[in-house]
mmCIF file of C-alpha atoms and ligand atoms in Angstrom:
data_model
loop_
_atom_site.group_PDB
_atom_site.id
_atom_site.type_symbol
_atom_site.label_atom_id
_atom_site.label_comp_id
_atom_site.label_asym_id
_atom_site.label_seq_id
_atom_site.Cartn_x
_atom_site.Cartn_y
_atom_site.Cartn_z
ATOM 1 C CA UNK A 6 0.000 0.000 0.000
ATOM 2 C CA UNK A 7 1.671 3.255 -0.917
ATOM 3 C CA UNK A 8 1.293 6.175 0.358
ATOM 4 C CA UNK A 9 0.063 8.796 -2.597
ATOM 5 C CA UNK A 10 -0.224 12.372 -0.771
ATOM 6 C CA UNK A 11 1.221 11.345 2.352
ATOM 7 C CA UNK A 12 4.443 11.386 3.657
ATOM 8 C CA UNK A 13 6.733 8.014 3.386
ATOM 9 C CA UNK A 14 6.999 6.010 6.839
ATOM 10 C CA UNK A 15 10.769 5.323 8.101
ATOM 11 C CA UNK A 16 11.494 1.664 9.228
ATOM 12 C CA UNK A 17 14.705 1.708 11.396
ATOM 13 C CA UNK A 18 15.805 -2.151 11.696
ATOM 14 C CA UNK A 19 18.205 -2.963 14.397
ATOM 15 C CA UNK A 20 20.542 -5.778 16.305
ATOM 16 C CA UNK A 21 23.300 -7.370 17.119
ATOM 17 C CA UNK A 22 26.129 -8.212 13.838
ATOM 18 C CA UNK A 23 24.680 -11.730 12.686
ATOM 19 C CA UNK A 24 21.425 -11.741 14.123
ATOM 20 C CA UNK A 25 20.262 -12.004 10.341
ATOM 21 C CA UNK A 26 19.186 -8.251 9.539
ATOM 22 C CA UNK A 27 20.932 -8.063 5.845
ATOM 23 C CA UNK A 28 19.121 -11.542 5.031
ATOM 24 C CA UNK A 29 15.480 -10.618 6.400
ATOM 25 C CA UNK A 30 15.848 -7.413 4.432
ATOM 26 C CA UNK A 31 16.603 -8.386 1.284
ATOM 27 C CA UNK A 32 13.849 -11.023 1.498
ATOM 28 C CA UNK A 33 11.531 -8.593 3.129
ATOM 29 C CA UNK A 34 12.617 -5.884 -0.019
ATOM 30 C CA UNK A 35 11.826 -8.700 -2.432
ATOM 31 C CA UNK A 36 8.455 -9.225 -1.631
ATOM 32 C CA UNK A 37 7.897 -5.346 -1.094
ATOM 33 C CA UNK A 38 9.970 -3.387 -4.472
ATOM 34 C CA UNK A 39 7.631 -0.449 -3.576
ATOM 35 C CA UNK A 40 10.326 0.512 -0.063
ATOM 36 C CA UNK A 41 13.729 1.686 -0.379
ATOM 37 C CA UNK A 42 16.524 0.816 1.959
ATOM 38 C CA UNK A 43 18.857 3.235 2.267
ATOM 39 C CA UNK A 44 22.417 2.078 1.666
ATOM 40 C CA UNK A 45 24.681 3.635 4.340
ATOM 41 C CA UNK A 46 28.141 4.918 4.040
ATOM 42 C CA UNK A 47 30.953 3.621 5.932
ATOM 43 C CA UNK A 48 34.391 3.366 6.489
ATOM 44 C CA UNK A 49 34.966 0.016 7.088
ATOM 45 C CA UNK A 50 36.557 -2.205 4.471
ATOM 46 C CA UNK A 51 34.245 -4.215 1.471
ATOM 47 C CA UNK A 52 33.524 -7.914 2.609
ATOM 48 C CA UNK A 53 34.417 -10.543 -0.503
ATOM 49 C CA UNK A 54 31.193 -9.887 -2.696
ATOM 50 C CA UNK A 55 30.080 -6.185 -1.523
ATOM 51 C CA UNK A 56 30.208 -3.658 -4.270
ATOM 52 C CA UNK A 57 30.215 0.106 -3.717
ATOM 53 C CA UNK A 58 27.310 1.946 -4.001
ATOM 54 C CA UNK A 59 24.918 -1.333 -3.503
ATOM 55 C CA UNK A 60 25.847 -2.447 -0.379
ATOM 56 C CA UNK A 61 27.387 0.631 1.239
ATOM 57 C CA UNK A 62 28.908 3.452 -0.058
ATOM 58 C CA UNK A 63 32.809 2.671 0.839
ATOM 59 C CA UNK A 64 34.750 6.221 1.919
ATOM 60 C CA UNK A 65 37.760 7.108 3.945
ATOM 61 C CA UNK A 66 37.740 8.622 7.159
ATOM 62 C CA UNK A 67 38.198 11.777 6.102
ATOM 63 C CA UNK A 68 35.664 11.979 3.323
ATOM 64 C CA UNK A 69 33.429 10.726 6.063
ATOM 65 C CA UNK A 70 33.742 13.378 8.481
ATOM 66 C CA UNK A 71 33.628 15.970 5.741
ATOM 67 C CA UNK A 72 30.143 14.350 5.192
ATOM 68 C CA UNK A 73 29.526 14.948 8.960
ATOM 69 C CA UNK A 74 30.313 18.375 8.742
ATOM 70 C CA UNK A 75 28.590 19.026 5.803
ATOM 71 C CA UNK A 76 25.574 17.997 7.247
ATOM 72 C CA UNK A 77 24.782 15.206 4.754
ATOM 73 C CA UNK A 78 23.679 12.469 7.279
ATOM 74 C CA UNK A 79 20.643 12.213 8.854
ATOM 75 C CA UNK A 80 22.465 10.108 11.800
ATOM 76 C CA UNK A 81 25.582 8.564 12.147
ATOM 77 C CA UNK A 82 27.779 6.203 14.577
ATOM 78 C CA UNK A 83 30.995 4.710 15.355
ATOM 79 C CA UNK A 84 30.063 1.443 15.744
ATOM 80 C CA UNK A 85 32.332 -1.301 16.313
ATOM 81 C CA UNK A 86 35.276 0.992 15.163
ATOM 82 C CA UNK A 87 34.390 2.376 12.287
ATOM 83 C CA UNK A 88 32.181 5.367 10.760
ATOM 84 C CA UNK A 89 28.381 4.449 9.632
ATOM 85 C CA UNK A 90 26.056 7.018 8.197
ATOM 86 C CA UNK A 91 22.422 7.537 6.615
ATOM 87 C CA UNK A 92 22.783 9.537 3.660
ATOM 88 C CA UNK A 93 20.309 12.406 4.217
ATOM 89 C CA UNK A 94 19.075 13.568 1.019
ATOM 90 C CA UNK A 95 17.713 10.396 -0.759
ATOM 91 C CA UNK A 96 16.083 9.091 2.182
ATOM 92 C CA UNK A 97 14.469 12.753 2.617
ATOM 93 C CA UNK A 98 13.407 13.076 -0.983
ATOM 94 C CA UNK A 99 11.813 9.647 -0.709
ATOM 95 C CA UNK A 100 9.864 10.490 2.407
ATOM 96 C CA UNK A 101 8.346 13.507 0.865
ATOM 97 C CA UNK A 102 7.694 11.724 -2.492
ATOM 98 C CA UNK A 103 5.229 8.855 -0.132
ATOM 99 C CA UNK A 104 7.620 6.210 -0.603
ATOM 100 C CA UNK A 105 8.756 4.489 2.763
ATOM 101 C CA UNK A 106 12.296 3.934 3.638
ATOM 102 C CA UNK A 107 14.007 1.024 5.368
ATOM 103 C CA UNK A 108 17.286 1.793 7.614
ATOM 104 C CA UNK A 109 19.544 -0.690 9.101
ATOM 105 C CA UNK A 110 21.138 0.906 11.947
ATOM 106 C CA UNK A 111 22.605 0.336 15.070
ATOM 107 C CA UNK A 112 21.450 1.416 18.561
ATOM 108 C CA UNK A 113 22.916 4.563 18.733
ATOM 109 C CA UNK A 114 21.349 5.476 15.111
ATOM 110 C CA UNK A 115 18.262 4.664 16.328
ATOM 111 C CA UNK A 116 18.038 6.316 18.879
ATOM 112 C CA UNK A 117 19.572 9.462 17.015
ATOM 113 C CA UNK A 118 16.443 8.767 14.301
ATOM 114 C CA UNK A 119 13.703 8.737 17.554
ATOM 115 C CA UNK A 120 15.200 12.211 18.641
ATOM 116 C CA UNK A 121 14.757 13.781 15.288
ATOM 117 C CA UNK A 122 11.735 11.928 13.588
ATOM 118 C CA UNK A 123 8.805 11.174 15.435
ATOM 119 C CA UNK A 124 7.133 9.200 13.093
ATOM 120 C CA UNK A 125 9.923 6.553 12.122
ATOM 121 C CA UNK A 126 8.787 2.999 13.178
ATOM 122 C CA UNK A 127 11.723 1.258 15.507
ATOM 123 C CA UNK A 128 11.770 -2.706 15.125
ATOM 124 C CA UNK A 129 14.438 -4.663 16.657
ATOM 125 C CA UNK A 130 15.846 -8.351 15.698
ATOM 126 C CA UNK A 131 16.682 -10.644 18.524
ATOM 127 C CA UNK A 132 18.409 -13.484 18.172
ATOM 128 C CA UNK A 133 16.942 -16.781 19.528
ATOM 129 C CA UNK A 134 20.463 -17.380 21.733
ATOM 130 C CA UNK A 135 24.242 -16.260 22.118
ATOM 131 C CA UNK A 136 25.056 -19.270 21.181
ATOM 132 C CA UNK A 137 23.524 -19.100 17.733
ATOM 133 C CA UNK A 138 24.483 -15.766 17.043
ATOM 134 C CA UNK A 139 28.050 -16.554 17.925
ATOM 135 C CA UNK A 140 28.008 -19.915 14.988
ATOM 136 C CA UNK A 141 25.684 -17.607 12.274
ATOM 137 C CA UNK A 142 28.489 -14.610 12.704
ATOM 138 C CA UNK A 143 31.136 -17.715 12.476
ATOM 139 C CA UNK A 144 29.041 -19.227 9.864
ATOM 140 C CA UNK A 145 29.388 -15.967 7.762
ATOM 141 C CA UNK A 146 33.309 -16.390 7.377
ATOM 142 C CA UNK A 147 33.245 -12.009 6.793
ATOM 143 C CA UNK A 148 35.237 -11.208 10.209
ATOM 144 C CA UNK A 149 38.359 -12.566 11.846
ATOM 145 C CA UNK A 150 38.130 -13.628 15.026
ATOM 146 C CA UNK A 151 39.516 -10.593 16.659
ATOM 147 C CA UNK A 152 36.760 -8.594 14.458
ATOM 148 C CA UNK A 153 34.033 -11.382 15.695
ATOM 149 C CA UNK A 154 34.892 -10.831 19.385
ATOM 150 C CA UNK A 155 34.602 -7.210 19.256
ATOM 151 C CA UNK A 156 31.536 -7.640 17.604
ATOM 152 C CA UNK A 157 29.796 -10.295 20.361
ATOM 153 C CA UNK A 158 31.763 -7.942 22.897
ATOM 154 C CA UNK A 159 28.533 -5.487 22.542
ATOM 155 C CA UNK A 160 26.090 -7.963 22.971
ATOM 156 C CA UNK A 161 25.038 -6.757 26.550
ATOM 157 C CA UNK A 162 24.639 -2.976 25.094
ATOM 158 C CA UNK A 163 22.464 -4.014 22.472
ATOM 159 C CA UNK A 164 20.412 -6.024 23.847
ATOM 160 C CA UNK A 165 19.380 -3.886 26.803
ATOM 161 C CA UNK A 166 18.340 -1.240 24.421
ATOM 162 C CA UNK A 167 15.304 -3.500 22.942
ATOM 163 C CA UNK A 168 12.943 -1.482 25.160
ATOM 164 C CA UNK A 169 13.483 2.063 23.205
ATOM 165 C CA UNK A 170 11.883 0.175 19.981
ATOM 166 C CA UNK A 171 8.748 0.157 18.679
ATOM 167 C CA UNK A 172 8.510 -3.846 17.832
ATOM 168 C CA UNK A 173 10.988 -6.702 18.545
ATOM 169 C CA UNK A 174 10.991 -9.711 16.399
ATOM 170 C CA UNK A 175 13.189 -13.055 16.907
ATOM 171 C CA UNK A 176 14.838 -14.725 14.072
ATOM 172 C CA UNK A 177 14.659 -17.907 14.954
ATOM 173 C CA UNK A 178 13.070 -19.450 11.645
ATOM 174 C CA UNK A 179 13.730 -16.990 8.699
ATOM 175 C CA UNK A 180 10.252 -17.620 7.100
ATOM 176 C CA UNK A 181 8.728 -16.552 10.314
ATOM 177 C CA UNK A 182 10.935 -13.848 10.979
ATOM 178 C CA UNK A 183 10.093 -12.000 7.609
ATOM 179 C CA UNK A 184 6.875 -12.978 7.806
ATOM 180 C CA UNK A 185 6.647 -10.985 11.503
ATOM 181 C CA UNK A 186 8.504 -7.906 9.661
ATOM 182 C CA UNK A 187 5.840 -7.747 7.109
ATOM 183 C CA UNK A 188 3.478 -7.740 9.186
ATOM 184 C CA UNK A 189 4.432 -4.720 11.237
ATOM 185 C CA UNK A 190 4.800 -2.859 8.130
ATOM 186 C CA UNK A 191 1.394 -3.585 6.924
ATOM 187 C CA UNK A 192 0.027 -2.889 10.018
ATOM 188 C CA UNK A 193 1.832 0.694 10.242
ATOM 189 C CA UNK A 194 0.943 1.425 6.809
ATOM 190 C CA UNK A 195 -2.862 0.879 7.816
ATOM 191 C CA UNK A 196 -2.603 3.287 10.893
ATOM 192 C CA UNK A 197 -5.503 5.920 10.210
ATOM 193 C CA UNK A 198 -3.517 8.533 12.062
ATOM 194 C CA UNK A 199 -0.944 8.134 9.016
ATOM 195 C CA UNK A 200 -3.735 9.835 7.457
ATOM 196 C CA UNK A 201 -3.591 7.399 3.970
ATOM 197 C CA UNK A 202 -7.891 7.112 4.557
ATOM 198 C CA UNK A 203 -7.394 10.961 3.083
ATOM 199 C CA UNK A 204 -6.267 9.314 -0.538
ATOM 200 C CA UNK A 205 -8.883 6.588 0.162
ATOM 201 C CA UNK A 206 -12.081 9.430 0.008
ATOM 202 C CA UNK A 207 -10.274 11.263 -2.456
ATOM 203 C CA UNK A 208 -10.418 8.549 -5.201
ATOM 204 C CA UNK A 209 -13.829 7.539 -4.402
ATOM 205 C CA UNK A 210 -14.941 10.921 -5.679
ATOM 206 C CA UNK A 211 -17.541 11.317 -2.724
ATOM 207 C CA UNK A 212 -18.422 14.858 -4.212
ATOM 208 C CA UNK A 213 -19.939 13.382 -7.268
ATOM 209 C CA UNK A 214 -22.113 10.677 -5.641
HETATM 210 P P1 ADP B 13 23.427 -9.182 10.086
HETATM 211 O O1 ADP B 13 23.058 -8.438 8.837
HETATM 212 O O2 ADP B 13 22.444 -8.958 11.196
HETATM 213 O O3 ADP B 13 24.835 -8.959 10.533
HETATM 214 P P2 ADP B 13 23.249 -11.550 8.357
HETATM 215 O O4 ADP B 13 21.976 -11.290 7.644
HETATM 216 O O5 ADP B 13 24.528 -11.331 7.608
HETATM 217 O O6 ADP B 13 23.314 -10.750 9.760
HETATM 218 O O7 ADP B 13 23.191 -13.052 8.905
HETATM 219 C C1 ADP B 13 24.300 -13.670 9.536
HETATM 220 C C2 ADP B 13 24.363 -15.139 9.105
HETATM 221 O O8 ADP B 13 23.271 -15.851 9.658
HETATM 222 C C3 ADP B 13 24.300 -15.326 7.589
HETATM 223 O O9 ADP B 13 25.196 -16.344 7.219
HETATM 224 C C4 ADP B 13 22.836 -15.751 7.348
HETATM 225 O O10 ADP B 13 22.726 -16.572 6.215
HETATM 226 C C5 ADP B 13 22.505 -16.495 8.632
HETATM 227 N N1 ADP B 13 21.071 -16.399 9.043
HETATM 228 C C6 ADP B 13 20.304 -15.300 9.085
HETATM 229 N N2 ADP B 13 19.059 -15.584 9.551
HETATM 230 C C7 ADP B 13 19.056 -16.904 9.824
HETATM 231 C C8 ADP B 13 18.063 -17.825 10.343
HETATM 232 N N3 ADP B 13 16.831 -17.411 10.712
HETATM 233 N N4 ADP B 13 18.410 -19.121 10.491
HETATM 234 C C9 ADP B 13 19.655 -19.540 10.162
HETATM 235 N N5 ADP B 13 20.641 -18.748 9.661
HETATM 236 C C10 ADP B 13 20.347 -17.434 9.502
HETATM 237 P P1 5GP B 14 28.114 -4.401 9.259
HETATM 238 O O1 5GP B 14 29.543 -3.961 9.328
HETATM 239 O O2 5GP B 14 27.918 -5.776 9.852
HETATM 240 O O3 5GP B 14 27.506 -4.248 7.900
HETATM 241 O O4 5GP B 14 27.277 -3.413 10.211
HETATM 242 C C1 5GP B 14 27.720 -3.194 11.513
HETATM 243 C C2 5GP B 14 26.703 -2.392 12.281
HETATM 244 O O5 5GP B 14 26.551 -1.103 11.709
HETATM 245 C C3 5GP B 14 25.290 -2.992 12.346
HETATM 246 O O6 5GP B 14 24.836 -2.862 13.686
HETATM 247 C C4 5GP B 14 24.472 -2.106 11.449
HETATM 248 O O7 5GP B 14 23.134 -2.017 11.877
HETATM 249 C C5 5GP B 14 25.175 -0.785 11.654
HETATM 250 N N1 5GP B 14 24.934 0.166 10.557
HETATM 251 C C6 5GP B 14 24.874 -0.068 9.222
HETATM 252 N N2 5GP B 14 24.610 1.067 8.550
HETATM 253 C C7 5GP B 14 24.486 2.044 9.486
HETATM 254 C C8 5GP B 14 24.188 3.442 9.424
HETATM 255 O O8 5GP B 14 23.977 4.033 8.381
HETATM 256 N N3 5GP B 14 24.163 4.100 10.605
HETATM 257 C C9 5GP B 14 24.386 3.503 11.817
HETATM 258 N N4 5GP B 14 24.300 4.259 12.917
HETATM 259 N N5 5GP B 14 24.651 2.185 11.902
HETATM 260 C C10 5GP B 14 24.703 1.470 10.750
#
C-alpha cells in the first residue's frame, strides 16, 4: 500500500552483527519493491562480494567526516570501530515523495532517528540465543576472530536497548521472521492517524455521488 499524498513512513531495523538483519531485508525488499533501503556509508573495508554503491557506499575517514560536517547524514555512529552514516538527502526526498524507507542501523542510530523523527517505526531483531548468534556470525566467514569478538563484545549494550523500539521480532526461523517484519509494516501502513484514509475518500470521488 503506498502512500500517494502522504508522507513516506521510516522503518529503522536494528541488532546485534549476525542476528540475520541483511538476510530478512533483502527477502523482506523482495516481496515489497515499492520501499527503499537506504544504503549507508561507511568506512569500514568491502567484505568478498560487496560492491560500492549497492551495499554501502565505501569512503575514507576523512571523506566521512567531511560528510559529517557538511551535514549530509541524517544520523551517524561509530560502531564497532568504524564510521556508519544515513545519507540524508535520498532518504528525505523519498519520504516527501510517499515512498517508505528502510534503515539498518545500530542502537545509537536509532536512537539518534527517535530524537529527530517522530514518526519513524523502531523494530528490533533478537536473536533466539548467544550461542547461535556466535556460529551464524562464524558461519558468515566475513570477520576474523579478533573482528568477531569485538563484535559479540557489545552484545550486553544491544540487547538492553530492545525497550526504546517500537517492535521486537526473533529470528529464529527466517520464514517466520520475515513474515513478523511484514506484518508490522502492513500494520503501520494501515494506521488511520498516518492519514492514507485521506487518498482513500479522495479517489472515491464522494463529491460526485
Ligand atoms: P546481520 O546483517 O544482522 O549482521 P546476516 O543477515 O549477515 O546478519 O546473517 C548472519 C548469518 O546468519 C548469515 O550467514 C545468514 O545466512 C545467517 N542467518 C540469518 N538468519 C538466519 C536464520 N533465521 N536461520 C539460520 N541462519 C540465519
Ligand atoms: P556491518 O559492518 O555488519 O555491515 O554493520 C555493523 C553495524 O553497523 C550494524 O549494527 C548495522 O546495523 C550498523 N549500521 C549499518 N549502517 C548504518 C548506518 O547508516 N548508521 C548507523 N548508525 N549504523 C549502521
Amino acid at each position: 500500500m503506498k502512500a500517494k499524498t502522504q508522507q513516506g513512513l521510516l522503518f529503522v531495523i536494528s541488532g546485534p552483527s549476525g542476528v540475520g538483519k541483511n538476510t530478512i531485508l533483502n527477502q523482506v525488499l523482495k516481496r515489497r519493491p515499492d520501499i527503499v533501503y537506504s544504503i549507508s556509508a561507511t568506512t569500514r573495508a568491502p567484505r568478498g562480494n560487496e560492491r560500492d554503491g549497492v551495499n554501502y557506499f565505501f569512503l575514507t575517514e576523512e571523506e566521512f567526516e567531511k560528510q559529517i560536517e557538511a551535514g549530509g547524514f541524517l544520523e551517524w555512529a561509530r560502531v564497532y570501530d568504524c564510521y556508519y552514516g544515513t545519507p540524508r538527502k535520498t532518504v528525505e526526498h523519498h519520504l516527501q515523495n510517499g515512498t517508505h524507507v528502510l534503515l539498518d542501523v545500530d542502537i545509537q542510530g536509532a536512537a539518534q532517528i527517535r530524537r529527530n523523527y517522530s514518526g519513524s517505526i523502531q523494530i528490533f531483531l533478537f536473536p533466539p540465543s548467544f550461542q547461535v548468534l556466535k556460529e551464524r556470525l562464524l558461519g558468515r566467514r566475513t570477520e576474523d576472530p579478533t573482528a568477531i569478538e569485538k563484535r559479540l563484545s557489545y552484545i550486553k549494550q544491544e540487547l538492553s536497548a530492545v525497550g526504546n523500539y517500537d517492535y521486537v521480532v526473533v529470528n529464529d526461523e527466517i520464514t517466520e521472521a520475515c513474515r513478523r517484519v511484514e506484518a508490522i509494516i502492513s500494520a503501520e501502513e494501515s494506521r488511520v492517524s498516518r492519514g492514507y484514509w485521506q487518498d482513500l475518500l479522495k479517489d472515491f470521488k464522494l463529491d460526485k455521488i
